[in-house]
Coordinates of C-alpha atoms in Angstrom, one line a residue:
M284 CA -9.2 59.7 -79.0
Y285 CA -6.7 61.9 -77.7
N286 CA -5.3 65.8 -78.5
S287 CA -1.5 67.0 -77.6
C288 CA 0.7 69.7 -77.4
R289 CA 4.6 69.7 -77.0
T290 CA 5.8 71.7 -74.1
G291 CA 10.0 71.1 -73.9
T292 CA 11.1 67.9 -74.0
L293 CA 7.7 66.5 -72.6
Y294 CA 4.5 66.1 -74.4
V295 CA 0.7 66.6 -73.2
K296 CA -1.8 64.3 -74.7
Q297 CA -5.8 64.5 -73.3
W298 CA -7.0 61.4 -73.2
L299 CA -10.9 61.3 -73.1
F300 CA -12.6 58.6 -71.8
E301 CA -16.5 58.1 -71.7
S302 CA -18.0 58.0 -68.4
G303 CA -21.3 57.8 -68.7
S304 CA -23.1 60.6 -70.2
H305 CA -20.4 63.2 -70.3
T306 CA -16.6 62.4 -71.2
T307 CA -13.3 63.1 -68.6
S308 CA -10.0 63.8 -70.0
I309 CA -7.3 62.4 -68.4
P310 CA -3.9 64.5 -69.1
I311 CA -0.7 61.9 -70.3
F312 CA 2.7 63.5 -69.6
Q313 CA 5.3 61.6 -72.2
H314 CA 9.2 62.3 -71.3
K315 CA 11.8 60.6 -73.6
T316 CA 10.1 57.1 -74.4
D317 CA 8.4 56.6 -70.9
I318 CA 4.5 58.0 -70.8
Y319 CA 3.3 58.9 -67.5
I320 CA -0.7 58.8 -67.0
Y321 CA -2.0 61.4 -64.3
I322 CA -5.5 62.0 -63.1
R323 CA -6.2 65.4 -61.4
H324 CA -7.3 65.8 -57.4
P325 CA -11.3 65.6 -58.0
E326 CA -11.0 68.4 -54.6
L327 CA -8.3 70.9 -56.3
E328 CA -10.4 71.3 -59.5
R329 CA -13.7 70.1 -61.3
W330 CA -13.1 68.0 -64.0
H331 CA -12.4 69.1 -67.3
T332 CA -15.0 67.9 -70.2
K333 CA -14.9 67.5 -73.4
G334 CA -15.1 70.5 -75.1
T335 CA -13.9 72.7 -72.2
G336 CA -10.3 72.9 -73.9
F337 CA -7.3 71.8 -71.7
K338 CA -4.0 74.3 -71.3
C339 CA -0.8 72.5 -71.8
K340 CA 0.7 73.1 -68.3
P341 CA 2.5 70.1 -67.5
P342 CA 4.7 69.6 -63.3
S343 CA 9.0 69.4 -65.5
A344 CA 10.1 66.7 -66.0
K345 CA 11.9 66.3 -62.6
E346 CA 8.6 66.9 -60.7
I347 CA 7.6 63.8 -62.4
R348 CA 10.5 61.6 -61.6
N349 CA 10.4 62.9 -58.1
Q350 CA 6.8 62.6 -58.1
R351 CA 6.0 65.6 -56.1
P352 CA 2.8 67.9 -56.0
A353 CA 3.6 70.4 -58.5
N354 CA 0.2 73.0 -58.9
S355 CA -2.8 71.6 -58.4
W356 CA -1.3 68.0 -59.7
D357 CA -1.4 65.6 -56.5
F358 CA 1.0 63.0 -57.0
R359 CA 0.1 61.1 -54.2
F360 CA -3.5 61.1 -54.6
I361 CA -2.5 59.1 -58.2
Y362 CA -1.3 55.9 -56.3
E363 CA -4.6 56.3 -54.3
L364 CA -6.3 55.6 -57.7
H365 CA -4.6 53.6 -59.1
L366 CA -3.9 55.3 -62.7
F367 CA -0.7 56.3 -62.5
Y368 CA 1.1 54.1 -64.7
R369 CA 4.5 54.3 -66.4
Y370 CA 4.7 52.4 -69.7
S371 CA 7.8 52.3 -72.2
H372 CA 8.4 51.4 -75.8
G373 CA 4.1 52.3 -76.8
H374 CA 2.6 49.6 -74.5
V375 CA -1.1 51.0 -74.9
F376 CA -3.4 51.9 -71.5
K377 CA -6.1 50.0 -71.1
C378 CA -9.7 51.5 -69.4
I379 CA -13.0 49.8 -68.3
N380 CA -15.7 50.6 -66.8
G381 CA -14.8 53.9 -66.7
Y382 CA -12.3 54.6 -65.2
T383 CA -11.7 51.3 -63.6
C384 CA -8.7 50.2 -64.9
R385 CA -6.4 46.6 -65.6
M386 CA -2.8 46.3 -66.4
N387 CA -1.0 42.7 -67.5
Y388 CA 1.9 41.3 -66.0
D389 CA 4.2 42.8 -68.2
E390 CA 2.5 46.3 -67.3
L391 CA 3.1 46.3 -63.8
L392 CA 7.0 45.1 -64.6
T393 CA 7.2 48.4 -65.9
V394 CA 6.6 49.5 -62.4
I395 CA 8.9 47.4 -60.0
G396 CA 11.5 47.2 -62.4
E397 CA 11.8 45.2 -66.0
F398 CA 15.1 44.2 -65.1
G399 CA 16.1 44.9 -61.3
R400 CA 17.9 43.2 -58.4
Y401 CA 15.2 40.4 -58.5
Q402 CA 15.4 39.0 -61.7
M403 CA 19.7 40.0 -61.9
L404 CA 19.5 37.0 -59.7
I405 CA 16.9 34.7 -61.3
Y406 CA 19.0 35.8 -64.6
V407 CA 22.1 34.2 -63.1
L408 CA 20.7 31.2 -61.3
V409 CA 19.1 30.5 -65.2
C410 CA 22.3 30.9 -67.2
I411 CA 24.0 29.0 -65.1
A412 CA 21.7 26.4 -65.5
S413 CA 21.9 26.9 -69.6
M414 CA 26.2 26.2 -69.5
I415 CA 25.3 23.0 -67.5
S416 CA 22.9 21.9 -69.9
S417 CA 25.4 22.9 -73.0
I418 CA 27.8 20.6 -71.0
I419 CA 25.7 17.8 -70.6
T420 CA 24.0 17.7 -74.4
F421 CA 28.0 18.2 -76.0
S422 CA 29.6 15.9 -73.9
Q423 CA 28.9 12.8 -76.3
V424 CA 31.4 15.1 -78.0
F425 CA 34.3 13.4 -75.9
T426 CA 33.1 10.3 -74.2
I427 CA 31.7 8.7 -77.5
A428 CA 34.9 10.2 -79.5
N429 CA 35.9 8.4 -82.6
V430 CA 39.5 7.5 -82.8
D431 CA 42.2 6.3 -84.9
H432 CA 42.7 2.8 -84.7
W433 CA 43.9 -0.6 -86.4
C434 CA 44.1 -4.3 -86.1
A435 CA 46.5 -5.4 -82.9
V436 CA 49.1 -8.3 -82.8
G437 CA 48.5 -10.0 -79.7
E438 CA 52.2 -10.8 -79.5
W439 CA 53.3 -7.3 -79.1
S440 CA 50.4 -6.3 -77.2
D441 CA 53.0 -5.8 -73.9
Q442 CA 55.8 -3.7 -76.0
I443 CA 53.0 -1.4 -77.4
D444 CA 52.0 -0.4 -73.7
D445 CA 55.2 0.0 -72.9
C446 CA 54.9 3.7 -75.3
L447 CA 51.7 5.0 -73.0
P448 CA 54.6 6.8 -70.7
A449 CA 55.7 8.7 -73.9
S450 CA 53.4 11.7 -74.8
G451 CA 53.1 13.4 -78.1
D452 CA 55.1 13.2 -81.3
N453 CA 57.4 10.5 -79.0
Y454 CA 54.0 8.7 -78.4
L455 CA 52.5 8.5 -81.8
D456 CA 56.3 7.8 -83.3
C457 CA 56.3 4.5 -81.1
I458 CA 52.5 3.1 -81.9
H459 CA 52.9 3.9 -85.3
N460 CA 56.4 1.9 -85.8
Y461 CA 53.4 -1.0 -84.5
R462 CA 51.2 0.3 -87.4
D463 CA 53.4 0.5 -90.2
A464 CA 54.9 -3.3 -89.5
S465 CA 51.1 -5.2 -89.8
I466 CA 49.1 -3.1 -91.5
P467 CA 48.5 -2.9 -95.1
S468 CA 48.1 0.7 -96.3
K469 CA 47.3 2.8 -99.2
G470 CA 50.3 5.4 -99.8
E471 CA 49.7 7.5 -96.2
I472 CA 46.3 5.5 -95.6
Y473 CA 46.4 2.7 -93.5
D474 CA 43.3 0.0 -92.6
K475 CA 42.1 0.3 -90.2
C476 CA 40.0 -3.3 -89.9
Q477 CA 42.5 -5.8 -91.8
R478 CA 46.1 -6.7 -90.9
F479 CA 48.3 -8.8 -92.7
N480 CA 47.6 -12.6 -92.1
V481 CA 51.2 -14.0 -90.5
S482 CA 53.0 -15.7 -87.6
Y483 CA 54.0 -12.7 -86.1
Q484 CA 57.3 -13.0 -83.9
D485 CA 56.9 -12.4 -79.7
T486 CA 59.3 -9.8 -80.5
W487 CA 59.0 -6.8 -83.0
G488 CA 61.9 -5.7 -84.4
L489 CA 63.0 -2.2 -85.8
G490 CA 62.1 -2.6 -90.2
Y491 CA 60.2 -5.5 -89.8
F492 CA 57.2 -4.9 -92.3
A493 CA 54.8 -8.1 -92.8
G494 CA 53.8 -7.1 -96.0
E495 CA 57.4 -9.1 -97.6
F496 CA 55.9 -12.2 -96.4
T497 CA 52.5 -12.0 -97.4
N498 CA 49.7 -10.3 -99.3
T499 CA 46.8 -12.1 -97.6
T500 CA 45.2 -9.6 -94.9
E501 CA 42.7 -11.3 -91.9
T502 CA 40.4 -9.4 -89.5
C503 CA 41.3 -7.7 -86.2
V504 CA 41.0 -11.0 -84.5
D505 CA 43.3 -10.0 -81.7
G506 CA 41.4 -7.1 -81.3
W507 CA 42.9 -3.6 -81.5
V508 CA 45.2 -1.1 -81.4
Y509 CA 44.1 3.0 -80.1
D510 CA 45.9 6.0 -80.4
H511 CA 45.5 7.4 -76.9
S512 CA 47.4 10.6 -77.9
Q513 CA 44.2 12.9 -77.2
Y514 CA 41.8 10.3 -75.3
R515 CA 42.6 7.4 -72.6
S516 CA 39.3 6.2 -73.1
T517 CA 36.4 6.5 -74.4
V518 CA 33.0 4.9 -74.8
V519 CA 34.4 3.4 -78.1
T520 CA 37.4 2.2 -77.0
E521 CA 36.0 0.6 -74.4
F522 CA 33.0 -1.4 -76.5
H523 CA 35.4 -1.3 -79.6
L524 CA 32.7 0.3 -81.4
V525 CA 34.9 0.6 -84.8
C526 CA 34.8 -2.0 -87.9
D527 CA 31.7 -3.9 -87.8
N528 CA 30.6 -1.8 -85.4
G529 CA 31.8 1.4 -86.3
N530 CA 28.0 2.6 -86.7
Y531 CA 27.4 2.2 -83.2
P532 CA 28.3 5.5 -82.3
G533 CA 26.4 7.5 -84.8
L534 CA 22.9 5.4 -84.1
E535 CA 23.2 6.3 -80.3
K536 CA 23.7 9.7 -80.9
S537 CA 21.0 9.8 -83.1
L538 CA 18.7 8.1 -79.8
Y539 CA 19.5 10.1 -77.7
F540 CA 18.2 13.3 -79.7
V541 CA 15.0 11.2 -79.8
G542 CA 14.9 11.3 -76.4
C543 CA 15.0 14.8 -76.3
F544 CA 12.3 15.6 -78.9
I545 CA 10.0 13.0 -76.6
G546 CA 11.1 15.3 -73.8
N547 CA 10.6 18.4 -75.2
L548 CA 6.9 17.4 -75.5
L549 CA 6.7 15.5 -72.3
F550 CA 8.3 18.7 -70.2
G551 CA 6.3 21.3 -72.3
T552 CA 3.3 19.2 -70.9
I553 CA 4.5 19.1 -67.3
S554 CA 5.3 22.3 -67.6
D555 CA 1.9 24.0 -68.9
K556 CA 0.0 21.8 -66.4
Y557 CA 2.4 22.0 -62.9
G558 CA 4.3 25.1 -63.6
R559 CA 8.2 25.7 -64.5
Y560 CA 9.4 25.3 -61.0
K561 CA 8.1 21.1 -60.7
A562 CA 9.1 20.3 -64.2
F563 CA 12.6 22.3 -63.8
Y564 CA 13.1 20.0 -60.6
I565 CA 11.9 16.8 -62.5
S566 CA 14.0 17.4 -64.8
V567 CA 17.1 18.5 -62.8
T568 CA 16.5 15.3 -60.7
A569 CA 16.1 12.6 -63.8
T570 CA 19.0 13.9 -65.1
A571 CA 21.7 14.1 -61.9
I572 CA 19.7 10.2 -61.6
T573 CA 20.5 9.0 -65.6
G574 CA 23.8 11.2 -66.1
L575 CA 25.2 9.3 -63.0
S576 CA 24.0 6.1 -64.2
I577 CA 25.7 6.6 -67.1
A578 CA 29.0 6.7 -65.9
V579 CA 28.5 2.5 -64.0
C580 CA 27.4 0.7 -67.3
R581 CA 28.8 -2.1 -67.9
T582 CA 27.5 -2.7 -71.5
Y583 CA 26.8 -0.6 -74.7
W584 CA 23.1 -1.5 -74.9
T585 CA 22.5 -0.8 -71.1
F586 CA 24.6 2.5 -71.8
V587 CA 22.5 3.3 -75.1
L588 CA 19.0 3.2 -72.9
V589 CA 20.1 5.2 -70.1
R590 CA 21.4 7.6 -72.6
F591 CA 18.3 8.0 -74.2
V592 CA 16.4 8.2 -70.9
S593 CA 19.0 10.6 -70.2
G594 CA 18.0 12.9 -73.5
C595 CA 13.8 12.4 -72.2
S596 CA 15.1 14.2 -69.4
N597 CA 17.4 17.2 -70.2
M598 CA 15.0 20.0 -71.2
I599 CA 17.0 22.2 -68.4
Y600 CA 18.0 24.5 -70.8
A601 CA 14.4 25.2 -72.4
L602 CA 13.1 25.3 -69.2
A603 CA 15.9 28.0 -67.4
F604 CA 15.2 29.8 -70.7
T605 CA 11.4 30.2 -70.1
I606 CA 11.8 31.3 -67.0
G607 CA 14.5 33.3 -67.7
I608 CA 12.7 35.1 -70.1
E609 CA 9.0 35.1 -68.1
A610 CA 10.6 36.6 -65.0
V611 CA 12.1 40.3 -67.1
G612 CA 10.2 43.0 -68.7
P613 CA 9.6 43.1 -72.5
S614 CA 11.9 45.7 -73.7
K615 CA 14.7 43.7 -72.1
R616 CA 13.3 40.3 -73.8
V617 CA 15.8 40.3 -76.5
W618 CA 19.1 41.0 -75.1
A619 CA 17.7 38.4 -71.6
G620 CA 17.4 35.7 -74.3
I621 CA 20.7 36.5 -76.3
V622 CA 23.0 36.8 -73.0
I623 CA 21.3 32.9 -72.1
C624 CA 22.4 31.8 -75.6
L625 CA 25.6 33.1 -74.5
F626 CA 26.0 31.4 -71.8
Y627 CA 25.1 28.2 -73.1
S628 CA 28.3 28.7 -75.4
A629 CA 30.0 29.4 -73.0
G630 CA 29.0 25.7 -71.5
Y631 CA 31.5 24.7 -74.7
M632 CA 34.3 26.5 -73.7
V633 CA 34.2 25.3 -70.1
L634 CA 33.3 21.4 -71.3
A635 CA 36.3 21.3 -73.6
I636 CA 39.1 22.4 -70.8
L637 CA 37.4 19.9 -68.4
A638 CA 37.6 17.3 -71.1
Y639 CA 41.4 18.2 -71.7
L640 CA 42.2 18.0 -68.0
I641 CA 40.0 15.0 -68.2
P642 CA 41.1 12.3 -70.6
Y643 CA 39.0 9.6 -69.0
W644 CA 35.3 9.1 -70.5
R645 CA 33.7 7.8 -67.3
T646 CA 35.8 10.0 -64.4
L647 CA 34.4 12.8 -66.9
Q648 CA 30.8 11.8 -67.3
V649 CA 30.5 12.1 -62.9
T650 CA 32.6 15.5 -63.2
I651 CA 30.4 17.5 -65.7
F652 CA 27.5 16.2 -62.5
V653 CA 28.8 17.7 -59.8
P654 CA 27.9 21.3 -60.5
F655 CA 24.1 19.5 -60.2
V656 CA 24.6 20.2 -56.5
L657 CA 24.1 24.5 -57.4
L658 CA 21.2 23.7 -59.3
F659 CA 19.6 21.6 -56.4
L660 CA 20.4 24.4 -54.3
Y661 CA 18.2 26.8 -56.7
V662 CA 14.9 25.1 -54.2
C663 CA 15.7 28.1 -52.1
F664 CA 15.7 30.9 -54.7
L665 CA 13.9 30.1 -58.3
P666 CA 10.8 30.5 -57.9
E667 CA 7.2 29.7 -59.6
S668 CA 6.8 31.7 -62.2
V669 CA 4.1 34.6 -61.8
R670 CA 3.2 34.2 -65.1
W671 CA 2.0 31.0 -64.6
L672 CA 0.9 31.7 -62.2
I673 CA -1.4 34.3 -63.3
S674 CA -2.1 31.7 -66.3
N675 CA -3.6 29.7 -63.6
K676 CA -5.3 31.5 -61.4
R677 CA -3.2 31.2 -58.2
Y678 CA -3.3 34.4 -57.7
E679 CA -1.9 34.5 -53.5
E680 CA 1.5 32.6 -54.8
A681 CA 1.8 34.9 -57.4
E682 CA 1.4 38.5 -55.3
K683 CA 4.0 36.7 -53.0
V684 CA 6.3 37.0 -55.4
I685 CA 5.6 39.9 -57.0
L686 CA 5.4 41.4 -53.6
K687 CA 9.5 40.2 -52.9
T688 CA 9.9 41.6 -56.1
A689 CA 9.7 45.2 -55.6
R690 CA 10.8 44.1 -51.9
I691 CA 14.4 43.4 -53.4
N692 CA 13.9 46.0 -56.6
K693 CA 13.0 48.8 -54.1
A694 CA 9.8 49.4 -55.7
T695 CA 7.7 48.3 -53.0
G696 CA 5.8 51.7 -52.7
R697 CA 5.2 52.2 -56.0
L698 CA 2.6 49.3 -56.1
P699 CA -1.0 50.2 -56.5
S700 CA -2.9 48.7 -53.4
D701 CA -5.5 47.0 -56.0
M702 CA -2.7 45.3 -58.0
M703 CA -3.8 41.7 -57.8
D704 CA -7.8 42.9 -58.6
Q705 CA -6.1 44.6 -61.4
L706 CA -4.1 41.9 -62.7
K707 CA -6.8 39.6 -62.3
K708 CA -9.1 41.5 -64.9
D709 CA -6.8 41.4 -66.9
E710 CA -6.4 37.9 -66.7
E711 CA -10.0 37.1 -66.5
A712 CA -10.2 39.6 -69.8
E713 CA -7.8 37.9 -71.3
S714 CA -9.5 34.5 -70.8
E715 CA -12.9 35.5 -72.3
Q716 CA -11.3 37.0 -75.1
R717 CA -9.5 33.3 -75.4
K718 CA -12.6 30.9 -75.0
R719 CA -14.0 34.0 -78.3
V720 CA -11.3 33.0 -80.4
E721 CA -10.8 29.7 -81.8
K722 CA -8.1 27.7 -81.2
P723 CA -5.5 27.4 -83.5
Y724 CA -4.1 23.9 -85.4
I725 CA -1.8 23.2 -87.5
Q726 CA -4.0 23.0 -90.2
D727 CA -4.6 26.9 -90.1
L728 CA -1.4 27.4 -91.3
F729 CA -2.9 26.7 -94.8
K730 CA -5.9 28.1 -95.0
S731 CA -4.0 30.9 -96.6
K732 CA -2.3 30.7 -100.1
D733 CA 0.5 32.9 -98.5
L734 CA 0.7 30.9 -95.8
R735 CA 0.8 27.9 -98.0
F736 CA 3.9 29.2 -99.7
K737 CA 6.0 30.4 -97.0
I738 CA 5.0 27.9 -94.4
P739 CA 7.8 25.2 -96.1
N740 CA 10.0 27.5 -96.5
I741 CA 10.2 28.4 -93.5
V742 CA 10.2 25.0 -91.6
F743 CA 12.6 24.0 -94.5
N744 CA 15.1 26.4 -93.0
W745 CA 14.5 26.0 -89.3
M746 CA 15.2 22.2 -90.4
I747 CA 18.9 23.5 -91.9
N748 CA 19.8 25.3 -89.4
A749 CA 19.3 22.6 -86.7
L750 CA 21.4 20.2 -89.1
V751 CA 23.7 21.9 -89.6
Y752 CA 24.7 23.7 -85.9
F753 CA 24.5 20.3 -84.7
G754 CA 26.2 18.2 -87.3
L755 CA 29.1 21.3 -87.3
S756 CA 28.9 21.0 -83.6
L757 CA 29.0 17.1 -82.8
S758 CA 32.1 16.6 -85.8
T759 CA 34.8 19.1 -84.7
S760 CA 36.7 15.5 -83.6
S761 CA 37.2 15.2 -87.5
L762 CA 38.5 18.2 -88.5
G763 CA 42.1 17.1 -87.5
G764 CA 44.0 19.1 -85.4
N765 CA 43.9 19.3 -81.3
N766 CA 40.2 17.9 -80.8
Y767 CA 40.1 20.8 -78.0
V768 CA 40.9 23.4 -79.3
A769 CA 38.7 23.3 -82.1
F770 CA 35.5 22.0 -80.2
F771 CA 36.3 24.7 -77.9
I772 CA 36.8 27.6 -80.6
S773 CA 33.3 26.1 -81.9
G774 CA 32.2 27.4 -78.5
A775 CA 33.6 31.1 -78.8
V776 CA 32.6 32.1 -82.1
E777 CA 29.0 31.5 -81.2
I778 CA 29.6 34.4 -78.9
P779 CA 30.3 36.9 -81.9
A780 CA 27.9 35.2 -84.1
Y781 CA 25.1 36.3 -81.4
L782 CA 26.0 39.6 -80.9
L783 CA 26.3 40.3 -84.4
S784 CA 22.9 39.1 -85.1
I785 CA 21.3 42.4 -83.2
P786 CA 22.3 45.0 -84.8
A787 CA 22.5 42.9 -88.1
I788 CA 18.9 42.2 -88.4
E789 CA 18.5 46.0 -87.8
S790 CA 20.9 47.6 -90.5
S791 CA 19.6 47.8 -94.1
L792 CA 20.0 44.0 -94.2
G793 CA 17.2 43.9 -92.5
R794 CA 15.7 40.3 -91.1
R795 CA 15.6 38.4 -94.6
G796 CA 18.7 39.6 -95.9
S797 CA 20.9 38.9 -93.0
I798 CA 19.6 35.5 -93.1
V799 CA 20.7 34.9 -96.9
L800 CA 24.0 36.3 -96.0
F801 CA 24.7 34.3 -93.6
E802 CA 23.2 30.9 -94.4
V803 CA 25.1 31.1 -97.5
I804 CA 28.7 32.4 -96.5
G805 CA 27.8 29.5 -93.7
G806 CA 27.6 27.0 -96.8
A807 CA 30.2 27.9 -98.7
A808 CA 32.1 27.2 -95.7
C809 CA 30.9 24.0 -95.2
I810 CA 31.6 23.2 -98.8
L811 CA 35.0 24.7 -99.0
T812 CA 35.8 22.9 -95.4
A813 CA 35.3 19.1 -97.2
F814 CA 38.1 20.0 -100.2
T815 CA 40.8 21.5 -97.2
P816 CA 42.7 19.4 -96.1
L817 CA 43.5 17.9 -92.4
G818 CA 44.3 20.2 -89.5
N819 CA 44.0 24.3 -88.8
W820 CA 43.1 25.6 -92.4
R821 CA 40.2 23.1 -92.1
I822 CA 39.4 23.7 -88.6
A823 CA 39.1 28.1 -89.2
V824 CA 37.2 27.1 -92.5
A825 CA 34.9 24.9 -90.5
L826 CA 34.5 27.5 -88.0
L827 CA 33.4 30.5 -90.6
G828 CA 30.3 28.2 -91.0
K829 CA 29.8 27.5 -87.4
F830 CA 29.9 31.5 -87.1
C831 CA 27.1 32.1 -89.8
I832 CA 24.8 29.6 -89.3
S833 CA 24.9 29.7 -84.9
A834 CA 24.5 33.8 -86.1
S835 CA 21.2 33.0 -88.8
F836 CA 20.0 30.5 -86.3
A837 CA 19.5 33.5 -83.8
I838 CA 17.7 35.3 -86.0
I839 CA 15.2 33.0 -87.4
Y840 CA 13.1 32.4 -84.8
F841 CA 12.3 36.3 -84.4
Y842 CA 11.8 37.1 -87.9
T843 CA 9.1 33.7 -88.2
A844 CA 7.2 35.9 -84.9
E845 CA 7.4 38.5 -87.5
I846 CA 6.2 36.5 -90.9
L847 CA 3.2 35.0 -88.4
P848 CA 0.6 36.9 -88.1
T849 CA -0.6 36.6 -84.7
S850 CA -3.4 34.2 -84.9
V851 CA -1.1 31.1 -85.9
R852 CA 2.3 32.5 -84.3
T853 CA 2.1 30.2 -81.9
V854 CA 1.4 27.2 -83.4
G855 CA 3.4 27.7 -86.2
I856 CA 6.4 28.5 -83.9
A857 CA 5.6 25.4 -82.2
L858 CA 5.6 23.1 -85.5
C859 CA 9.4 24.9 -86.7
T860 CA 10.9 23.9 -83.7
T861 CA 9.3 20.5 -83.7
A862 CA 10.5 19.7 -87.2
S863 CA 13.9 21.4 -86.1
N864 CA 14.3 19.1 -83.2
L865 CA 13.4 15.6 -85.0
T866 CA 15.9 17.0 -88.0
V867 CA 18.6 17.1 -85.5
A868 CA 18.7 13.2 -84.8
L869 CA 19.4 13.0 -88.6
A870 CA 22.7 14.9 -87.9
S871 CA 24.5 12.3 -86.5
L872 CA 23.2 9.8 -89.0
I873 CA 24.4 12.3 -91.5
L874 CA 28.0 12.3 -90.1
L875 CA 28.0 8.6 -90.9
L876 CA 28.0 9.3 -94.2
S877 CA 32.2 10.2 -93.9
A878 CA 32.2 6.0 -94.5
I879 CA 31.5 6.2 -97.5
W880 CA 32.6 9.3 -98.6
E881 CA 34.5 11.3 -95.4
E882 CA 33.7 14.6 -97.1
L883 CA 30.0 13.8 -97.9
P884 CA 28.4 15.2 -95.1
Y885 CA 30.0 18.0 -95.2
L886 CA 28.8 18.7 -98.4
I887 CA 25.3 17.7 -97.8
F888 CA 25.0 20.3 -95.2
G889 CA 26.7 23.8 -97.5
T890 CA 24.4 22.3 -99.7
F891 CA 21.6 22.3 -98.5
T892 CA 22.4 25.6 -96.4
I893 CA 22.7 27.9 -99.1
V894 CA 20.0 26.4 -100.4
G895 CA 18.0 27.2 -97.7
G896 CA 19.4 30.5 -97.6
L897 CA 18.3 31.2 -101.4
L898 CA 14.7 30.3 -100.1
V899 CA 15.0 33.1 -97.6
L900 CA 14.4 35.6 -100.7
L901 CA 11.3 34.3 -101.9
L902 CA 9.6 35.3 -98.1
P903 CA 8.6 39.3 -97.6
E904 CA 11.0 41.8 -95.5
T905 CA 9.8 42.6 -91.8
R906 CA 12.0 44.6 -90.5
G907 CA 9.3 48.0 -90.0
C908 CA 6.5 46.2 -91.0
P909 CA 3.8 46.3 -88.5
L910 CA 3.4 42.4 -87.0
P911 CA 0.3 40.7 -88.6
E912 CA -2.7 40.1 -86.3
H913 CA -4.6 37.7 -89.1
L914 CA -4.3 34.7 -92.0
T915 CA -5.8 38.3 -94.2
T916 CA -2.3 40.6 -93.5
A917 CA 0.2 37.8 -94.0
D918 CA 2.2 39.4 -96.2
P919 CA 3.9 42.3 -95.2
V920 CA 6.0 44.4 -97.8
R921 CA 8.2 42.9 -99.7

């Protein structure tokens, strides 16, 4: 309990601690959002006890900041007693056994710096890793790109090769002359897997049209001609994944994301058991080996197998995100997560530039793994997570990292001399509490009638966000126009989307209203894309959908954490992420439905997104509500 009085910009609170047979009062000074806890020097003034009263004579804000003695207050002695702490944004001061205090790592970071020079270094490293991971994940957009194609005429192969030196419209006019002469069409839509069945002359002549001699067609017995105006070579053109084999690229992409799902489970276990550092370097090494192996695959099924293993190993983004978030203080964590996402989006734009400059898929595949040299150099700089070290009782290693952090942040003098003892006490207390609390399981999410209603809704929206986000990201080549420009802008629109998401959820819209708005507009944009002609307008409408779904995806994580009670929050978010990871594999399969009707995938994306947005209206608003702690308090004010 405490009493308080106000003096200028400072608040003085008298915190009463029971110690034996009497109560000791410790004054607390609050300056703006920072709370300073002090203790009187016992040699200068006797302890106040309950009932003796307390006079508000706090030191000035300047004296507090400079930590200089004022009157009977001895700031040096505060450090010696280790009862000096700085808390921000409502952190709770904890004491056990009278004056014996304990603190956790978050509280320690408020002393040595929540985002000091050392965290900045770590943060730059994980942001670069995030960008590289993005490049690897979405490189398939260009390496496995579908291109326009039609049946080749063996007799004309040399003449078609003569078109290659031309560029732009001249190249297209050249190859389309041969297409128009041999391929049946319906209006401006040419068959991709049939040609007229006639005996073709060795030399093609202007005005020749095989359809004048026959109406019968045959399959592509001489192979295919591919439009190389944007891609000189892709996996599709090299292994001829068209016509009867046209579903193979989508199958490969789905298997890659199934691998990502397995890798998420695998590296989650490795990370928790052996540490973030080891898991990160296992992922980097395995991804580098499989990535370079992809470039030398000589058969399609070998390519599929290596890509699947690559998906299992590419957990660089997830691990870098964890390392980055665990390194910063609590007040910086939200923006830290957003900025890592921004770098992930920047990877999109870098990939578009690289793919434009390197239109050969094998060369591009090797090039995107050159930056892995930087990741291997991280071994000299990237530390193990202090949180993981403390939770696994590896206190000596944790102390080394903390001391290094404090030294680089120039905060060594702020460290209590019994810092590790206090961290140990906190960890031991938390461990005891975890032992007393039964481990939550997925079935616990459905014990509450209220959560049985909410959980399917939340999981469905996670799945929809993941499905549409990756579906739109992988389908930029089907929008018409320049594929490189479309993909570049697809990454660029995510940046304002992420930045807008934070003020949106703090506005009058709140969490629920923001998700509803973004999902409904995004879904409408997807549906409108289906009825917009190929070209720049189609790209613009589709990117509006990508903008909205990116903002929605950024918000839904925070929203879910605020809806679920503390007792089942971790298992609830794990269920949501697992379901969304599985859904990503469906995105590529849904894109294959374009063979039935070209616009069908966009209609599916749009319809499900609008339905998801409307279902969010059934969930409560959580802005300004306290986090629910137990299943019985899971329903905040609507």
